[in-house]
Coordinates of C-alpha atoms in Angstrom, one line a residue:
M1 CA 4.5 10.2 38.0
K2 CA 1.1 10.3 36.3
K3 CA 1.0 14.1 36.7
N4 CA 4.4 14.4 35.1
L5 CA 3.4 12.3 32.1
I6 CA 0.4 14.5 31.5
Q7 CA 2.5 17.7 31.8
I8 CA 5.0 16.3 29.3
A9 CA 2.3 15.3 26.8
V10 CA 0.7 18.8 27.0
A11 CA 4.1 20.5 26.6
A12 CA 4.8 18.3 23.5
T13 CA 1.4 19.1 22.0
L14 CA 1.9 22.9 22.4
G15 CA 5.5 22.7 21.1
L16 CA 4.5 21.1 17.8
T17 CA 2.4 24.2 17.0
V18 CA 5.6 25.9 15.8
L19 CA 5.7 23.4 12.9
S20 CA 2.2 24.1 11.7
A21 CA 2.4 27.8 10.8
S22 CA 2.1 27.3 7.0
A23 CA 0.3 23.9 7.0
D24 CA -2.4 23.1 4.5
D25 CA -5.8 21.5 5.2
M26 CA -5.3 17.8 4.4
Y27 CA -8.7 16.2 5.3
R28 CA -9.8 13.8 2.6
G29 CA -11.7 11.1 4.5
A30 CA -8.6 8.8 4.5
W31 CA -8.2 5.4 6.1
Y32 CA -4.9 4.9 7.9
A33 CA -2.9 2.3 9.9
L34 CA -1.4 3.3 13.2
P35 CA 1.3 1.0 14.7
G36 CA 3.3 2.2 17.7
I37 CA 4.7 1.8 21.2
S38 CA 3.4 2.8 24.6
Y39 CA 4.7 3.6 28.2
M40 CA 2.4 2.5 31.1
D41 CA 2.3 4.0 34.6
T42 CA 0.4 1.3 36.5
D43 CA -2.2 1.6 39.3
S44 CA -0.6 1.3 42.7
D45 CA -3.1 -1.4 43.6
L46 CA -1.4 -3.7 41.1
N47 CA 1.9 -3.6 43.1
A48 CA 3.7 -3.4 39.7
G49 CA 6.3 -1.1 38.3
N50 CA 6.0 1.0 35.2
G51 CA 6.2 -0.9 31.9
G52 CA 5.8 -0.7 28.2
G53 CA 4.2 -2.3 25.2
A54 CA 2.9 -1.9 21.7
F55 CA -0.3 -1.4 19.7
I56 CA -1.7 -1.6 16.3
K57 CA -4.8 0.4 15.3
F58 CA -6.7 1.4 12.2
G59 CA -8.3 4.8 11.8
K60 CA -10.7 6.7 9.5
E61 CA -11.3 10.4 9.0
I62 CA -15.1 10.4 9.1
S63 CA -15.7 14.1 8.9
P64 CA -13.7 17.4 9.1
S65 CA -14.0 17.2 12.9
W66 CA -14.0 13.5 13.8
D67 CA -11.7 10.5 13.5
I68 CA -12.3 7.0 14.8
Q69 CA -9.6 4.5 15.7
G70 CA -9.8 0.9 16.8
G71 CA -7.3 -1.8 17.5
L72 CA -5.3 -4.0 19.9
G73 CA -2.9 -3.0 22.6
Y74 CA -0.5 -5.0 24.9
N75 CA 1.4 -3.8 27.9
T76 CA 3.4 -5.5 30.7
S77 CA 5.4 -4.7 33.8
N78 CA 7.3 -6.5 36.6
E79 CA 6.0 -6.8 40.1
N80 CA 8.1 -4.5 42.4
D81 CA 6.2 -3.6 45.5
I82 CA 6.1 -6.8 47.6
P83 CA 9.3 -7.9 49.5
G84 CA 10.7 -11.1 48.0
A85 CA 8.0 -11.4 45.4
S86 CA 8.4 -11.7 41.6
G87 CA 6.3 -12.1 38.5
R88 CA 4.6 -9.9 35.9
Y89 CA 1.4 -7.9 35.3
K90 CA 0.1 -8.1 31.7
Q91 CA -2.7 -6.2 30.0
T92 CA -4.3 -6.9 26.6
T93 CA -6.9 -4.4 25.3
L94 CA -9.3 -4.2 22.4
G95 CA -10.9 -0.8 22.0
L96 CA -12.5 1.9 19.9
D97 CA -11.7 5.6 20.3
A98 CA -13.5 8.7 19.0
L99 CA -11.1 11.6 18.3
Y100 CA -12.4 15.2 18.1
M101 CA -9.9 17.0 15.9
L102 CA -9.3 20.6 16.9
S103 CA -7.6 21.3 13.5
R104 CA -7.3 19.6 10.0
D105 CA -3.9 21.3 9.3
K106 CA -0.7 19.3 9.3
F107 CA -0.6 19.7 13.0
R108 CA -3.8 18.3 14.5
P109 CA -4.4 18.4 18.2
F110 CA -7.3 16.3 19.5
V111 CA -9.2 15.1 22.5
L112 CA -10.3 11.5 22.7
A113 CA -12.7 9.1 24.5
G114 CA -13.1 5.4 24.0
A115 CA -14.3 2.1 25.3
G116 CA -13.7 -1.6 24.8
V117 CA -12.6 -4.7 26.7
A118 CA -9.4 -5.4 28.7
R119 CA -7.8 -8.6 30.0
N120 CA -5.7 -7.9 33.1
K121 CA -3.5 -10.8 34.3
L122 CA -1.4 -10.9 37.5
A123 CA 1.1 -13.8 37.9
Y124 CA 3.0 -13.2 41.1
T125 CA 5.1 -15.5 43.2
I126 CA 5.0 -14.5 46.8
P127 CA 7.2 -16.0 49.6
A128 CA 5.6 -18.4 52.1
P129 CA 3.3 -18.5 54.0
N130 CA 1.5 -17.0 51.0
N131 CA 0.7 -19.1 48.0
G132 CA 1.3 -16.4 45.4
L133 CA -1.3 -15.0 43.0
S134 CA -2.0 -16.0 39.4
D135 CA -5.4 -14.7 38.3
S136 CA -6.9 -12.8 35.4
K137 CA -10.0 -10.7 34.7
T138 CA -11.6 -9.8 31.4
G139 CA -14.1 -7.0 31.5
W140 CA -15.0 -3.5 30.4
M141 CA -12.4 -0.8 29.6
A142 CA -12.8 3.0 29.2
N143 CA -10.3 5.8 28.6
V144 CA -10.1 9.6 28.0
G145 CA -7.1 11.6 26.9
L146 CA -5.6 14.2 24.6
G147 CA -2.9 14.2 21.9
A148 CA -1.9 15.4 18.5
Q149 CA -1.1 14.3 15.0
Y150 CA 1.5 15.8 12.7
L151 CA 1.4 14.9 9.0
V152 CA 4.9 14.9 7.4
S153 CA 3.3 14.3 4.0
D154 CA -0.1 13.3 2.6
T155 CA 0.8 9.6 3.2
F156 CA 2.8 9.6 6.5
G157 CA 2.6 11.3 9.9
L158 CA 3.0 10.8 13.7
Q159 CA 0.6 10.6 16.6
A160 CA 1.3 11.1 20.3
D161 CA -1.3 10.9 23.1
V162 CA -1.6 10.5 26.8
R163 CA -4.7 8.8 28.3
Q164 CA -6.2 7.7 31.6
Q165 CA -7.5 4.2 31.3
W166 CA -9.9 2.4 33.6
S167 CA -10.6 -1.4 33.7
R168 CA -11.3 -4.3 36.0
A169 CA -8.6 -6.5 37.5
K170 CA -8.7 -9.5 39.9
G171 CA -6.3 -9.2 42.8
G172 CA -6.4 -9.3 46.6
L173 CA -2.7 -8.7 47.1
D174 CA -3.2 -6.9 50.4
N175 CA -4.9 -10.0 51.7
N176 CA -2.2 -12.3 50.3
L177 CA 0.4 -10.7 52.5
D178 CA -1.3 -12.0 55.7
G179 CA -1.7 -15.5 54.2
T180 CA -5.4 -15.4 53.6
N181 CA -5.1 -15.4 49.7
I182 CA -8.5 -13.9 49.2
S183 CA -9.1 -12.9 45.5
H184 CA -11.5 -10.1 44.5
S185 CA -12.1 -7.7 41.5
E186 CA -11.6 -4.0 41.6
T187 CA -11.4 -1.1 39.2
I188 CA -7.8 0.0 38.3
S189 CA -6.6 3.1 36.6
N190 CA -3.5 3.1 34.4
T191 CA -1.9 6.1 32.6
L192 CA -0.5 5.4 29.1
L193 CA 1.7 7.6 26.9
S194 CA 1.7 6.4 23.3
L195 CA 3.6 7.2 20.1
G196 CA 2.8 5.8 16.7
G197 CA 3.3 6.3 12.9
I198 CA 0.4 7.2 10.7
F199 CA 0.3 5.5 7.3
R200 CA -2.6 7.0 5.2
F201 CA -3.9 5.4 2.1
G202 CA -6.7 5.7 -0.4
A203 CA -5.6 9.1 -2.0
P204 CA -8.0 10.1 -4.8
A205 CA -6.5 10.0 -8.3
P206 CA -5.5 13.4 -9.9
M207 CA -8.3 14.9 -12.0
P208 CA -7.7 15.8 -15.6
E209 CA -7.0 19.4 -16.6
V210 CA -10.0 21.5 -17.6
A211 CA -9.2 24.3 -20.0
V212 CA -11.0 26.6 -22.3
A213 CA -10.3 25.6 -25.9
A214 CA -8.6 28.3 -28.1
E215 CA -10.6 30.0 -30.7
P216 CA -9.7 29.0 -34.3
A217 CA -7.7 31.6 -36.3
P218 CA -9.7 33.4 -39.0
A219 CA -9.3 32.1 -42.5
A220 CA -6.7 34.0 -44.6
Y221 CA -7.9 36.0 -47.6
V222 CA -7.4 34.1 -50.9
A223 CA -7.0 36.2 -54.1
P224 CA -9.2 35.2 -57.1
E225 CA -7.6 33.2 -59.9
P226 CA -6.5 35.3 -62.9
V227 CA -8.5 34.9 -66.1
A228 CA -7.4 35.1 -69.7
E229 CA -10.1 37.5 -70.7
V230 CA -9.7 41.2 -70.2
A231 CA -11.5 42.0 -67.0
P232 CA -12.4 45.2 -65.4
T233 CA -10.0 46.6 -62.9
P234 CA -10.6 44.7 -59.6
A235 CA -11.6 46.7 -56.6
P236 CA -8.8 47.2 -54.1
I237 CA -8.6 44.6 -51.4
P238 CA -9.7 46.2 -48.1
V239 CA -6.8 46.7 -45.7
A240 CA -7.5 45.0 -42.3
E241 CA -7.6 47.5 -39.5
P242 CA -5.4 46.7 -36.5
C243 CA -7.0 44.7 -33.8
K244 CA -6.0 43.6 -30.4
P245 CA -5.3 39.9 -29.6
K246 CA -7.4 38.1 -27.0
F247 CA -5.9 36.5 -23.9
E248 CA -7.1 32.9 -23.8
N249 CA -8.6 32.2 -20.4
V250 CA -7.0 29.1 -18.8
T251 CA -8.7 27.0 -16.2
I252 CA -6.4 24.4 -14.6
S253 CA -7.4 21.6 -12.2
A254 CA -5.7 22.1 -8.8
E255 CA -4.6 18.5 -8.8
K256 CA -2.5 19.2 -11.9
L257 CA -0.7 22.0 -10.1
F258 CA -0.5 21.2 -6.4
G259 CA -1.3 17.6 -5.5
F260 CA -4.1 17.0 -3.1
D261 CA -4.7 19.8 -0.5
T262 CA -1.3 21.5 -0.7
S263 CA -0.2 24.9 -2.0
K264 CA 3.3 23.9 -3.2
L265 CA 3.6 23.5 -7.0
Q266 CA 4.5 20.0 -8.3
E267 CA 7.3 19.6 -10.8
G268 CA 4.8 18.4 -13.5
S269 CA 2.8 21.6 -13.2
K270 CA 5.5 23.9 -14.5
P271 CA 5.1 23.1 -18.3
I272 CA 1.4 24.0 -18.0
L273 CA 2.3 27.4 -16.5
D274 CA 5.1 27.9 -19.0
E275 CA 2.5 28.1 -21.8
V276 CA 0.9 31.1 -20.0
V277 CA 4.3 32.6 -19.5
A278 CA 5.0 32.3 -23.3
Q279 CA 1.7 34.0 -24.1
L280 CA 2.4 36.9 -21.7
K281 CA 5.9 37.4 -23.2
A282 CA 4.5 37.4 -26.8
H283 CA 1.8 40.0 -25.9
P284 CA 3.0 42.8 -23.7
E285 CA -0.3 44.6 -24.3
F286 CA -1.9 42.4 -21.7
K287 CA -1.4 44.9 -18.9
L288 CA -3.2 43.1 -16.0
V289 CA -3.8 39.4 -15.8
M290 CA -5.8 37.9 -12.9
V291 CA -4.8 34.6 -11.1
N292 CA -7.8 33.3 -9.2
G293 CA -7.6 30.4 -6.8
H294 CA -10.7 28.3 -6.0
T295 CA -11.4 25.5 -3.6
D296 CA -14.2 23.1 -2.8
R297 CA -16.5 23.4 0.2
I298 CA -14.9 20.6 2.3
G299 CA -13.5 22.2 5.5
T300 CA -14.2 25.6 7.0
E301 CA -14.9 28.6 4.9
A302 CA -12.2 30.6 6.5
Y303 CA -9.5 28.0 5.9
N304 CA -10.6 27.4 2.3
Q305 CA -10.3 31.2 1.7
K306 CA -6.7 31.1 2.9
L307 CA -5.8 28.0 1.0
S308 CA -7.1 29.6 -2.3
E309 CA -5.0 32.7 -1.6
R310 CA -1.9 30.7 -1.1
R311 CA -2.4 28.8 -4.3
A312 CA -3.1 31.9 -6.3
N313 CA 0.1 33.5 -5.0
E314 CA 2.1 30.4 -5.7
V315 CA 1.1 30.5 -9.3
K316 CA 1.7 34.2 -9.6
N317 CA 5.2 33.9 -8.0
Y318 CA 6.2 31.1 -10.5
I319 CA 5.1 33.2 -13.5
V320 CA 7.0 36.2 -12.1
S321 CA 10.1 34.0 -11.6
Q322 CA 10.0 33.2 -15.4
G323 CA 10.6 36.9 -16.3
I324 CA 7.1 38.4 -16.2
D325 CA 6.8 41.8 -14.5
A326 CA 4.9 41.4 -11.2
S327 CA 2.8 44.5 -11.9
R328 CA 1.1 42.7 -14.7
L329 CA -0.3 40.0 -12.4
Q330 CA -2.8 40.0 -9.5
A331 CA -3.4 37.0 -7.3
V332 CA -6.9 36.6 -5.8
G333 CA -8.3 33.9 -3.6
K334 CA -12.0 33.1 -4.2
G335 CA -12.2 30.3 -1.6
E336 CA -15.4 28.2 -2.1
S337 CA -17.5 31.1 -3.2
E338 CA -17.7 30.3 -6.9
P339 CA -18.4 26.5 -7.3
V340 CA -19.0 25.0 -10.7
A341 CA -20.2 21.6 -9.1
V342 CA -22.6 21.4 -6.2
C343 CA -22.8 17.6 -5.6
K344 CA -25.9 17.6 -3.3
G345 CA -26.4 14.3 -1.4
V346 CA -22.9 13.0 -2.2
K347 CA -20.7 11.9 0.7
G348 CA -17.3 10.5 1.6
K349 CA -14.7 9.9 -1.1
K350 CA -17.3 10.3 -3.8
L351 CA -17.9 13.8 -2.6
I352 CA -14.2 14.6 -3.0
E353 CA -14.2 13.3 -6.5
C354 CA -17.5 15.1 -7.4
L355 CA -16.2 18.4 -6.1
A356 CA -12.9 18.2 -8.1
P357 CA -13.9 20.8 -10.7
N358 CA -14.2 23.4 -7.9
R359 CA -10.6 22.9 -7.0
R360 CA -9.0 25.0 -9.8
V361 CA -6.9 28.0 -10.8
V362 CA -8.3 30.4 -13.4
I363 CA -5.9 32.8 -15.3
S364 CA -7.7 35.5 -17.2
D365 CA -7.1 39.0 -18.7
Q366 CA -8.6 41.7 -16.5
E367 CA -9.3 43.9 -19.6
Q368 CA -10.8 41.6 -22.2
H369 CA -9.4 42.7 -25.5
K370 CA -11.8 43.0 -28.3
V371 CA -11.3 40.7 -31.3
E372 CA -12.4 42.1 -34.6
S373 CA -13.6 39.6 -37.3
Q374 CA -10.7 40.7 -39.6
T375 CA -7.6 39.1 -40.9
G376 CA -4.3 39.5 -39.2
C377 CA -5.7 39.0 -35.7
N378 CA -4.0 36.3 -33.6

């Protein structure tokens, strides 16, 4: 039975990888609550059947590779291995687990190891000449296992894991059957399959948009006031030579466009990009405009590069959908290679906030058009 549980858990973990093909890195040092239910395959020495229970844990993303989870668990099952006997086996645990995360995408497989305390209580009624058994043992508890998380959104997800758990219980049932009723402690090994909901909280507030201010338009020429006296013929007003308008570079905070650690445009981002669309429609002479995606340094360099490319392409695709020829736009992912904020010595949530200027999209003209200091240039 225990072997089957492990095989089912491994198959479920591998099966969920199909859902993670386009997932985004969502590590942000979040706290989360993890309530759930569990199924327990009990040690044969307990003479109890399989049972179930529930748990409540609290977790913290402490680094791109590690989570910790701690909390309470309760499981119970009926006695089912002694003829004529009845009663229940109950287990209460308090533990702390360390999870090594194999990914920080939406699908997050992990391995775990933990320790804590467990209270194992046996309350069995056994037919005469035995006197039954009602005893409990509180002692150490340890477990190892594997599992996976899947984030449905930035605030909610699911977690499933299977673990082998060792603890101490007081029994002596084999002796009870011959009437001696001798009680002793021994190490038991239970297998638990758990499923819970992840409720993440503490998301950082969106950062304000950072943009390059537009240059003021040149002052218009004002003709001199006419005078009553006869004046010499005024010199002709010089005619302004044609000049090319300049594309205003736009730098937009990623939080204004995507929400934290995603590459899907938010509804509120479209009016910002519509201003760029209007400028491109008004000036067809802008032949090639670059859309550069940038990320911060949290997470792996390879993943940040892919995330920046997805964001740049998402912005490009929206602009094209508004009627701009795709040949006029080129999307490039810069990853974490061009930071504007370094934030040395800053950690945790403060680091995420400090690095916010690095998470941006820059839209610029590839061929910077020269602006003459003449009238008539816009």
